[in-house]
Short mmCIF file of C-alpha atoms and ligand atoms in Angstrom, two decimals:
data_model
loop_
_atom_site.label_atom_id
_atom_site.label_comp_id
_atom_site.label_asym_id
_atom_site.label_seq_id
_atom_site.Cartn_x
_atom_site.Cartn_y
_atom_site.Cartn_z
CA UNK A 19 133.54 -147.12 134.90
CA UNK A 20 135.05 -143.92 133.33
CA UNK A 21 131.88 -143.04 131.37
CA UNK A 22 129.69 -143.22 134.80
CA UNK A 23 132.46 -140.31 136.14
CA UNK A 24 132.38 -138.08 133.82
CA UNK A 25 128.20 -138.54 133.66
CA UNK A 26 128.03 -137.90 137.91
CA UNK A 27 131.13 -134.58 137.20
CA UNK A 28 128.90 -133.38 134.49
CA UNK A 29 125.50 -133.39 136.50
CA UNK A 30 127.38 -132.01 139.18
CA UNK A 31 128.99 -128.68 137.43
CA UNK A 32 125.30 -128.51 135.64
CA UNK A 33 123.91 -128.11 138.93
CA UNK A 34 126.65 -125.91 140.41
CA UNK A 35 126.34 -123.93 136.99
CA UNK A 36 122.85 -123.68 136.93
CA UNK A 37 122.08 -122.83 140.97
CA UNK A 38 124.27 -119.43 140.24
CA UNK A 39 122.30 -118.51 137.44
CA UNK A 40 120.25 -114.90 137.77
CA UNK A 41 118.81 -114.11 134.17
CA UNK A 42 117.99 -115.52 131.09
CA UNK A 43 121.63 -114.81 129.80
CA UNK A 44 122.85 -116.77 132.45
CA UNK A 45 120.24 -119.49 131.95
CA UNK A 46 121.33 -119.27 128.31
CA UNK A 47 125.17 -119.49 128.66
CA UNK A 48 124.81 -123.03 130.63
CA UNK A 49 122.38 -124.15 128.14
CA UNK A 50 125.18 -123.69 125.38
CA UNK A 51 127.93 -124.54 127.94
CA UNK A 52 126.34 -128.14 128.67
CA UNK A 53 123.59 -129.03 125.39
CA UNK A 54 125.66 -126.81 122.48
CA UNK A 55 127.51 -128.25 119.60
CA UNK A 56 131.01 -128.47 121.78
CA UNK A 57 128.82 -128.35 125.09
CA UNK A 58 129.73 -131.15 128.34
CA UNK A 59 127.12 -133.71 127.67
CA UNK A 60 127.21 -133.28 123.70
CA UNK A 61 130.48 -134.61 123.85
CA UNK A 62 130.06 -137.36 126.45
CA UNK A 63 127.20 -138.15 123.92
CA UNK A 64 129.51 -138.22 120.95
CA UNK A 65 132.14 -140.47 123.00
CA UNK A 66 129.34 -143.53 123.30
CA UNK A 67 131.23 -145.04 120.60
CA UNK A 68 134.14 -145.02 121.76
CA UNK A 69 133.17 -147.25 124.72
CA UNK A 70 133.62 -150.93 124.21
CA UNK A 71 129.86 -152.37 123.23
CA UNK A 72 128.69 -154.34 126.37
CA UNK A 73 129.39 -150.26 128.52
CA UNK A 74 127.77 -148.37 125.56
CA UNK A 75 124.18 -149.06 126.31
CA UNK A 76 123.95 -148.49 130.33
CA UNK A 77 125.95 -145.68 129.59
CA UNK A 78 123.69 -144.83 126.77
CA UNK A 79 120.76 -144.47 129.44
CA UNK A 80 122.42 -142.91 131.63
CA UNK A 81 123.34 -140.42 129.24
CA UNK A 82 119.93 -139.43 128.13
CA UNK A 83 118.49 -139.42 131.53
CA UNK A 84 120.65 -137.15 132.21
CA UNK A 85 119.74 -134.83 129.09
CA UNK A 86 116.43 -135.20 129.52
CA UNK A 87 117.38 -133.99 133.33
CA UNK A 88 119.17 -130.98 132.20
CA UNK A 89 116.47 -129.66 129.51
CA UNK A 90 113.69 -129.99 132.09
CA UNK A 91 115.77 -128.25 134.54
CA UNK A 92 116.72 -125.61 132.47
CA UNK A 93 113.36 -125.09 131.43
CA UNK A 94 111.94 -124.90 135.10
CA UNK A 95 115.14 -122.12 136.29
CA UNK A 96 113.73 -119.91 133.01
CA UNK A 97 110.36 -120.36 133.79
CA UNK A 98 111.63 -119.18 137.46
CA UNK A 99 113.40 -115.98 136.14
CA UNK A 100 110.65 -114.98 134.08
CA UNK A 101 108.29 -115.05 136.38
CA UNK A 102 110.74 -113.23 138.59
CA UNK A 103 111.56 -110.16 136.29
CA UNK A 104 108.10 -109.98 135.06
CA UNK A 105 106.69 -109.83 138.85
CA UNK A 106 110.16 -107.05 139.48
CA UNK A 107 108.36 -105.25 136.53
CA UNK A 108 104.79 -105.34 137.38
CA UNK A 109 106.31 -103.63 141.09
CA UNK A 110 108.34 -101.00 138.85
CA UNK A 111 105.85 -100.25 136.60
CA UNK A 112 103.13 -99.99 139.12
CA UNK A 113 100.83 -97.13 139.39
CA UNK A 114 99.64 -95.75 142.46
CA UNK A 115 96.37 -94.32 142.29
CA UNK A 116 96.53 -92.73 145.82
CA UNK A 117 98.96 -90.01 144.30
CA UNK A 118 97.28 -86.22 143.74
CA UNK A 119 97.46 -85.45 140.30
CA UNK A 120 99.49 -83.07 138.77
CA UNK A 121 98.46 -78.94 138.61
CA UNK A 122 95.86 -78.28 135.74
CA UNK A 123 94.99 -74.37 134.61
CA UNK A 124 91.80 -74.45 133.95
CA UNK A 125 90.06 -72.81 130.84
CA UNK A 126 87.75 -70.34 131.06
CA UNK A 127 85.54 -68.60 128.27
CA UNK A 128 86.52 -65.57 126.25
CA UNK A 129 84.87 -62.36 127.84
CA UNK A 130 83.51 -62.02 124.32
CA UNK A 131 81.70 -64.93 124.32
CA UNK A 132 80.88 -64.85 128.37
CA UNK A 133 78.96 -61.49 127.59
CA UNK A 134 77.43 -63.99 124.27
CA UNK A 135 76.01 -66.49 126.37
CA UNK A 136 74.81 -63.47 129.09
CA UNK A 137 72.79 -61.19 127.30
CA UNK A 138 71.79 -64.51 125.09
CA UNK A 139 70.38 -65.81 128.50
CA UNK A 140 68.87 -62.48 128.67
CA UNK A 141 66.92 -62.21 125.71
CA UNK A 142 65.36 -65.63 126.04
CA UNK A 143 63.90 -65.06 129.19
CA UNK A 144 62.36 -62.27 127.92
CA UNK A 145 60.76 -64.63 124.66
CA UNK A 146 63.40 -64.75 122.04
CA UNK A 147 65.78 -67.59 120.06
CA UNK A 148 68.61 -67.79 118.71
CA UNK A 149 68.95 -67.79 114.99
CA UNK A 150 71.81 -68.33 112.87
CA UNK A 151 73.31 -67.17 109.69
CA UNK A 152 76.64 -67.20 107.11
CA UNK A 153 79.41 -65.34 107.79
CA UNK A 154 80.39 -65.61 104.03
CA UNK A 155 76.94 -63.97 102.98
CA UNK A 156 75.02 -62.95 99.42
CA UNK A 157 75.08 -58.52 99.01
CA UNK A 158 71.19 -59.51 98.51
CA UNK A 159 71.20 -60.24 102.12
CA UNK A 160 73.19 -57.91 103.68
CA UNK A 161 72.79 -54.79 101.53
CA UNK A 162 69.74 -54.96 99.32
CA UNK A 163 67.06 -56.70 101.47
CA UNK A 164 67.57 -54.46 104.05
CA UNK A 165 66.95 -51.17 101.72
CA UNK A 166 70.75 -50.59 100.73
CA UNK A 167 70.31 -50.81 96.97
CA UNK A 168 73.52 -50.69 95.40
CA UNK A 169 73.96 -46.95 94.21
CA UNK A 170 72.81 -46.12 98.33
CA UNK A 171 74.96 -43.97 100.66
CA UNK A 172 74.90 -46.24 104.18
CA UNK A 173 76.79 -48.71 101.75
CA UNK A 174 79.88 -46.60 102.69
CA UNK A 175 78.75 -46.63 105.93
CA UNK A 176 80.27 -50.29 106.50
CA UNK A 177 83.68 -50.46 104.29
CA UNK A 178 83.21 -53.85 103.31
CA UNK A 179 85.31 -57.58 101.73
CA UNK A 180 84.36 -58.58 98.94
CA UNK A 181 84.99 -62.21 97.72
CA UNK A 182 85.81 -61.93 94.15
CA UNK A 183 82.52 -63.67 93.18
CA UNK A 184 81.08 -60.78 94.94
CA UNK A 185 79.65 -62.40 98.10
CA UNK A 186 81.46 -60.61 101.01
CA UNK A 187 82.08 -61.42 105.06
CA UNK A 188 78.37 -59.79 106.42
CA UNK A 189 79.14 -56.31 107.60
CA UNK A 190 76.77 -57.07 110.56
CA UNK A 191 74.15 -59.97 112.15
CA UNK A 192 71.41 -57.89 109.94
CA UNK A 193 71.24 -60.26 106.63
CA UNK A 194 69.56 -62.74 109.46
CA UNK A 195 66.57 -60.68 109.94
CA UNK A 196 65.64 -61.59 106.37
CA UNK A 197 66.72 -65.52 106.49
CA UNK A 198 64.61 -65.68 109.61
CA UNK A 199 61.39 -63.77 108.37
CA UNK A 200 61.83 -65.78 105.31
CA UNK A 201 62.50 -69.06 107.31
CA UNK A 202 59.89 -68.24 110.42
CA UNK A 203 57.16 -66.16 109.38
CA UNK A 204 55.36 -63.64 111.78
CA UNK A 205 54.90 -63.36 114.83
CA UNK A 206 58.63 -63.83 115.34
CA UNK A 207 61.47 -62.81 118.33
CA UNK A 208 64.69 -64.26 117.97
CA UNK A 209 68.52 -62.96 118.35
CA UNK A 210 71.92 -63.59 116.76
CA UNK A 211 74.93 -63.96 117.69
CA UNK A 212 77.97 -63.77 116.29
CA UNK A 213 81.89 -62.22 113.94
CA UNK A 214 80.80 -60.06 111.61
CA UNK A 215 83.79 -58.03 109.44
CA UNK A 216 84.45 -54.58 108.40
CA UNK A 217 88.00 -52.86 107.04
CA UNK A 218 88.94 -50.80 110.46
CA UNK A 219 91.51 -51.05 112.69
CA UNK A 220 92.32 -48.68 116.14
CA UNK A 221 91.47 -49.07 119.83
CA UNK A 222 87.54 -48.50 119.80
CA UNK A 223 87.63 -51.43 116.02
CA UNK A 224 88.67 -54.22 115.01
CA UNK A 225 87.86 -55.96 110.90
CA UNK A 226 86.87 -58.69 113.12
CA UNK A 227 84.04 -58.31 115.69
CA UNK A 228 81.03 -59.61 117.61
CA UNK A 229 77.32 -58.56 117.40
CA UNK A 230 74.10 -59.68 118.44
CA UNK A 231 71.25 -58.67 116.38
CA UNK A 232 67.73 -58.71 117.78
CA UNK A 233 64.55 -58.91 115.88
CA UNK A 234 60.91 -58.82 117.19
CA UNK A 235 58.01 -58.91 114.49
CA UNK A 236 54.54 -58.91 115.64
CA UNK A 237 51.04 -56.70 115.29
CA UNK A 238 50.50 -52.90 116.51
CA UNK A 239 54.67 -53.21 118.04
CA UNK A 240 55.18 -50.07 119.58
CA UNK A 241 57.92 -47.85 119.74
CA UNK A 242 58.28 -47.47 123.85
CA UNK A 243 58.34 -51.56 123.85
CA UNK A 244 62.17 -51.22 121.76
CA UNK A 245 63.60 -48.58 124.20
CA UNK A 246 61.92 -51.24 127.27
CA UNK A 247 63.61 -54.35 125.80
CA UNK A 248 67.18 -52.58 125.39
CA UNK A 249 67.10 -50.87 129.07
CA UNK A 250 65.69 -54.03 130.72
CA UNK A 251 68.65 -55.96 128.61
CA UNK A 252 71.45 -53.56 129.60
CA UNK A 253 70.61 -53.29 132.92
CA UNK A 254 70.34 -56.85 133.41
CA UNK A 255 73.55 -57.40 131.39
CA UNK A 256 75.86 -54.58 133.74
CA UNK A 257 73.31 -55.58 137.02
CA UNK A 258 73.30 -52.09 137.88
CA UNK A 259 71.94 -48.97 136.44
CA UNK A 260 74.53 -47.34 134.08
CA UNK A 261 73.89 -44.00 132.61
CA UNK A 262 72.52 -45.00 129.63
CA UNK A 263 70.88 -42.54 126.44
CA UNK A 264 69.19 -42.60 123.38
CA UNK A 265 70.06 -40.73 120.53
CA UNK A 266 68.50 -40.54 116.99
CA UNK A 267 70.42 -42.07 114.43
CA UNK A 268 70.24 -43.68 110.86
CA UNK A 269 70.30 -46.84 109.19
CA UNK A 270 68.50 -47.21 106.02
CA UNK A 271 66.69 -50.37 107.30
CA UNK A 272 64.67 -49.16 110.24
CA UNK A 273 62.50 -45.69 110.39
CA UNK A 274 62.76 -44.07 112.85
CA UNK A 275 66.43 -45.29 113.90
CA UNK A 276 68.17 -44.53 117.02
CA UNK A 277 71.93 -45.22 119.00
CA UNK A 278 72.32 -46.54 122.31
CA UNK A 279 75.03 -45.19 124.29
CA UNK A 280 76.26 -46.30 127.44
CA UNK A 281 78.80 -43.66 129.72
CA UNK A 282 82.33 -44.51 129.32
CA UNK A 283 83.58 -47.18 131.47
CA UNK A 284 87.27 -45.57 131.43
CA UNK A 285 86.52 -42.44 132.20
CA UNK A 286 82.86 -41.40 132.96
CA UNK A 287 82.79 -38.55 130.64
CA UNK A 288 85.34 -36.92 133.21
CA UNK A 289 89.07 -37.12 130.60
CA UNK A 290 88.73 -34.77 127.48
CA UNK A 291 91.97 -36.94 126.19
CA UNK A 292 90.14 -40.59 127.14
CA UNK A 293 91.52 -42.99 124.54
CA UNK A 294 87.91 -45.38 124.76
CA UNK A 295 85.62 -42.76 124.19
CA UNK A 296 87.76 -39.95 122.92
CA UNK A 297 86.61 -37.36 125.22
CA UNK A 298 83.07 -37.56 124.56
CA UNK A 299 81.75 -39.74 128.13
CA UNK A 300 79.83 -41.87 125.83
CA UNK A 301 80.06 -45.21 124.02
CA UNK A 302 77.74 -46.64 121.21
CA UNK A 303 76.49 -49.68 122.14
CA UNK A 304 73.76 -50.69 120.82
CA UNK A 305 72.20 -49.19 116.67
CA UNK A 306 68.12 -49.80 116.84
CA UNK A 307 65.00 -48.60 114.92
CA UNK A 308 61.63 -49.89 114.18
CA UNK A 309 62.44 -52.41 111.23
CA UNK A 310 61.21 -50.21 107.97
CA UNK A 311 57.97 -51.74 105.66
CA UNK A 312 61.00 -52.79 102.73
CA UNK A 313 62.49 -55.14 104.73
CA UNK A 314 59.29 -57.18 106.83
CA UNK A 315 58.51 -56.95 103.07
CA UNK A 316 61.87 -58.17 101.76
CA UNK A 317 60.86 -61.30 104.99
CA UNK A 318 57.93 -61.86 102.56
CA UNK A 319 55.67 -60.44 105.46
CA UNK A 320 53.10 -58.09 104.56
CA UNK A 321 54.27 -54.58 106.79
CA UNK A 322 50.23 -53.83 106.26
CA UNK A 323 49.37 -56.43 109.08
CA UNK A 324 52.38 -56.53 111.30
CA UNK A 325 55.62 -53.89 112.37
CA UNK A 326 58.50 -54.67 115.18
CA UNK A 327 61.78 -53.35 115.82
CA UNK A 328 65.79 -54.53 115.05
CA UNK A 329 69.03 -53.96 116.93
CA UNK A 330 72.16 -55.05 116.60
CA UNK A 331 74.79 -54.71 120.20
CA UNK A 332 78.08 -54.76 119.71
CA UNK A 333 78.83 -57.65 121.87
CA UNK A 334 82.82 -56.80 122.34
CA UNK A 335 81.87 -53.28 123.31
CA UNK A 336 79.77 -55.00 126.33
CA UNK A 337 82.02 -57.56 127.26
CA UNK A 338 84.93 -54.05 127.42
CA UNK A 339 82.31 -52.07 129.24
CA UNK A 340 81.58 -54.95 131.91
CA UNK A 341 84.91 -56.07 132.21
CA UNK A 342 86.96 -53.19 132.34
CA UNK A 343 88.88 -53.48 128.93
CA UNK A 344 89.91 -49.89 127.58
CA UNK A 345 91.54 -51.71 123.98
CA UNK A 346 89.32 -53.32 122.05
CA UNK A 347 92.26 -55.00 120.39
CA UNK A 348 93.16 -57.06 123.94
CA UNK A 349 90.26 -58.98 123.30
CA UNK A 350 91.59 -60.69 119.95
CA UNK A 351 95.45 -60.61 121.66
CA UNK A 352 97.27 -64.30 123.09
CA UNK A 353 97.83 -62.48 126.22
CA UNK A 354 95.87 -64.66 128.27
CA UNK A 355 97.96 -63.11 131.87
CA UNK A 356 96.05 -60.22 131.18
CA UNK A 357 92.80 -62.11 131.06
CA UNK A 358 93.81 -64.18 134.23
CA UNK A 359 94.81 -61.11 136.66
CA UNK A 360 91.17 -60.15 136.46
CA UNK A 361 90.62 -57.39 133.29
CA UNK A 362 92.14 -55.30 134.84
CA UNK A 363 95.01 -52.83 134.53
CA UNK A 364 97.07 -52.58 131.38
CA UNK A 365 98.61 -55.62 129.08
CA UNK A 366 102.48 -55.93 129.40
N1 LIG B 29 73.55 -53.27 111.44
C1 LIG B 29 73.54 -52.16 112.38
C2 LIG B 29 75.51 -52.05 112.24
O1 LIG B 29 75.62 -53.25 112.14
C3 LIG B 29 73.00 -52.06 113.76
C4 LIG B 29 71.64 -52.51 113.64
C5 LIG B 29 70.84 -53.68 113.21
C6 LIG B 29 70.94 -50.74 113.26
C7 LIG B 29 69.83 -53.20 113.93
C8 LIG B 29 69.33 -51.55 113.55
C9 LIG B 29 68.76 -52.69 113.29
O2 LIG B 29 75.81 -50.85 112.46
#
């Protein structure tokens, strides 16, 4: 029978084509070749009508069987190819968790932050808690409460950045003295590390720098405790005793007032042209004094009952001294390699 011959030929050529199929695309081409509009199987189905009626039924059954067979095999082979492709992809994307990781550069604290933490630790060991205040401050806290009325010449000591509304960038951390007294009352022991701002810019001054305020308020606090506390702090920070000196000074918010100088790290006083100490041999690191009664009063504490001392340490100076950094501006520069090389020498 002509029909039967054709059916077997189509089955054979389908089986052969299928065995050679390696990709979904090839499989699709085979699907079109046999079951598409002009596909071999389709043509056979169409030619059924031309057969004599007595052959039509059995040929029709055979063709249906072949069609089912072809569809089933296409399906099976499709699944096989997809599985194989998935596996290939999985293998190519497999992550080897035993491989060593790529090198990472590790972060480190900025020398000033490190200094801040170290000094805060020392002061916390002496019973001080950390207080904070805003960097955008009211004149009232930055000056008025600190015994610096508007007419006071001491306002010129700190060239101030003002906002149009009269507020300012705090010129020191001292306003936190008032805020802490108002918030916690007496007795009191606080430090306040933070950024402060002045119109200044040279090798030893930057418009933004870091201070740490300290305030102790208690009954009958002697002057000697202030000197002892500062000396203790400096020695603990440097881990050795650097030459230091207390020098009489003036601040409107303390009376009497002193400044603490430390020997110049750059020249130890041997270079009269030293660009760090300008030949003086000393670097100012802190201002301090016994808190003025007016300031204690502004903090709503009775100055007849309580007294105390306050100090302000320049944290950037302390960092420069400890790490041998000769230009303050390097602290605010993006030149990381300078710091990575152990804080020594000149920046490129
Ligand atoms: N606020 C002073 C300054 O910035 C430092 C200081 C603080 C002095 C506390 C005395 C007491 O120069």
